[in-house]
Short mmCIF file of C-alpha atoms and ligand atoms in Angstrom, two decimals:
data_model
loop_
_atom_site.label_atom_id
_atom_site.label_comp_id
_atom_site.label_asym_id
_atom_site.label_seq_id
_atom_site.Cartn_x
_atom_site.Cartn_y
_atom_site.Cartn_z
CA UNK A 303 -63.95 4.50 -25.73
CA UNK A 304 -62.15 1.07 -25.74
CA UNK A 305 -61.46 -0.49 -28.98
CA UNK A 306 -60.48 -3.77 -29.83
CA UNK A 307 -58.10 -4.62 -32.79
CA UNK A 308 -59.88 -7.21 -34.84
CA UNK A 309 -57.27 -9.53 -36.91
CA UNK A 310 -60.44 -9.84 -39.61
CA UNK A 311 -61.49 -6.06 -40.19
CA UNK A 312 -58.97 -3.67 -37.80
CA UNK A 313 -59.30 -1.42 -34.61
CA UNK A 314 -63.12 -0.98 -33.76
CA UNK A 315 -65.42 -0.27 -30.86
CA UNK A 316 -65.78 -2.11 -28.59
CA UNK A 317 -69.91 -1.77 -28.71
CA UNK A 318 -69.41 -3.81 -31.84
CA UNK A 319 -68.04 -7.23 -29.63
CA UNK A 320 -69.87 -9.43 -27.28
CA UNK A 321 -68.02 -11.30 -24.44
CA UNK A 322 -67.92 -15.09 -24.41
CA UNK A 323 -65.68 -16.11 -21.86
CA UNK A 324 -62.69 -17.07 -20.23
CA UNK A 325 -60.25 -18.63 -22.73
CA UNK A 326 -57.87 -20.22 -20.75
CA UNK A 327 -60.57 -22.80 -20.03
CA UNK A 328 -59.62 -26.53 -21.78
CA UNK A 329 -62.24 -28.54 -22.71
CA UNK A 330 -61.66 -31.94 -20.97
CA UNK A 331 -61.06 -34.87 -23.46
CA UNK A 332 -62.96 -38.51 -22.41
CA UNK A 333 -64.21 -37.67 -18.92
CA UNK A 334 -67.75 -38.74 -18.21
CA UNK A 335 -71.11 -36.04 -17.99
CA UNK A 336 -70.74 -36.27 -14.29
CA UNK A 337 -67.26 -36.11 -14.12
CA UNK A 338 -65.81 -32.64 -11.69
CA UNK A 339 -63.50 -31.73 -14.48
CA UNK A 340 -67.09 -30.88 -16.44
CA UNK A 341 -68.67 -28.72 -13.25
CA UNK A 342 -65.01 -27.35 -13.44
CA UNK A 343 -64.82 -26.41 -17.10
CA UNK A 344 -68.90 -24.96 -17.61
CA UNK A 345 -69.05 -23.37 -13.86
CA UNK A 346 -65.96 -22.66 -11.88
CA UNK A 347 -64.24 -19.38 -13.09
CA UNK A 348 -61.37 -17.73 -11.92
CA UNK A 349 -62.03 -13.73 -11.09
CA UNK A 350 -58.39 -12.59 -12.22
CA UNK A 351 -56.98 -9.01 -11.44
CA UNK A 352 -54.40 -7.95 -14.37
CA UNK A 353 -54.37 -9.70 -17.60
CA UNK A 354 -56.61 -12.03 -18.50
CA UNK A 355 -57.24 -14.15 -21.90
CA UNK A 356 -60.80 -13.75 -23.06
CA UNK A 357 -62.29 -14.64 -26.32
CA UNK A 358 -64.85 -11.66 -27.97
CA UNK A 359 -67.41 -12.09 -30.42
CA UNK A 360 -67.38 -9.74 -33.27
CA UNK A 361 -70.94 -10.16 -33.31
CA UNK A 362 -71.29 -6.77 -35.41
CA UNK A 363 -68.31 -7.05 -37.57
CA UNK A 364 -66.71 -9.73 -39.30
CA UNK A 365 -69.10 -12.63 -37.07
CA UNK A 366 -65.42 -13.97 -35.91
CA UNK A 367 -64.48 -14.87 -32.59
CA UNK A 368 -61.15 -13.08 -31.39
CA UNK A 369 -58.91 -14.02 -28.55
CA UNK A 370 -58.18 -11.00 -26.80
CA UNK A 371 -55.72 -9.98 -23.67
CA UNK A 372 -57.20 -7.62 -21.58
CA UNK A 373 -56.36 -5.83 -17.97
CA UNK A 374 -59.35 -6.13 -16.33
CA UNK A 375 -58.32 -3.59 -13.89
CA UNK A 376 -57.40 -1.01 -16.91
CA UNK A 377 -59.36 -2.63 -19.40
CA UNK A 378 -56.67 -2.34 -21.40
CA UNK A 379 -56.28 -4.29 -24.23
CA UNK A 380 -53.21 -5.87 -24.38
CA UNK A 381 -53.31 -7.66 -27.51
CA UNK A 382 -55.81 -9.51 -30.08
CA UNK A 383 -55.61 -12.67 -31.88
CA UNK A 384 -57.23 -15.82 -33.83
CA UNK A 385 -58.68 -18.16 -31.57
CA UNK A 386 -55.83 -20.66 -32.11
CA UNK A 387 -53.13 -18.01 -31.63
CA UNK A 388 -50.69 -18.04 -28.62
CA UNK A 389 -50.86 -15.41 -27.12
CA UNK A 390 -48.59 -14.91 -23.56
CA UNK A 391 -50.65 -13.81 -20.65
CA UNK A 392 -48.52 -12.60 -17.69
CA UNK A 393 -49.66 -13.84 -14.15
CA UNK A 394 -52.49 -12.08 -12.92
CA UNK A 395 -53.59 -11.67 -9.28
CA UNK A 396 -56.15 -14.55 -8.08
CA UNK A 397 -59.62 -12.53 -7.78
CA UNK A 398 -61.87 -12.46 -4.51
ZN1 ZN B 829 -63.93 -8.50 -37.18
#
């Protein structure tokens, strides 16, 4: 069973998360509706091999969102966080 280290409530199943997303997405700052940096940022994602940055709803914990490191080869879990917490993310292979 994978578990994933909550910084709200501990080490729990992972049953008890939902995935949101890729968190290494930025939301761009003043560009129009139309503009590509918007298709970029709600579309385009990257399929990485190694570690990736992904941000977890606790959805049946603590209700928090949690930035979490993950192998998605291993899906091991590298480390946990806040959602403003830096957390370094070595390079991972560009996905096909
Ligand atoms: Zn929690």
């Amino acid at each position: 069973m994978l578990y994933i280290e909550c910084p709200y409530c501990g080490s729990r199943a992972h049953e008890e998360f939902t995935y949101i997303g890729d968190a290494t997405k930025k939301r761009p700052d003043g560009a129009e509706k139309n503009d590509p940096a918007w298709v970029d940022y709600v579309y385009t994602r990257d399929n990485p091999r190694g570690p990736h940055l992904e941000l977890w709803h606790h959805s049946l914990g603590c209700r928090e969102v949690v930035k979490v490191l993950r192998n998605t080869l291993t899906h091991e879990i590298l480390a946990t966080g806040r959602p403003g917490d830096e957390i370094a993310a070595p390079e991972a292979e560009a996905g096909q």
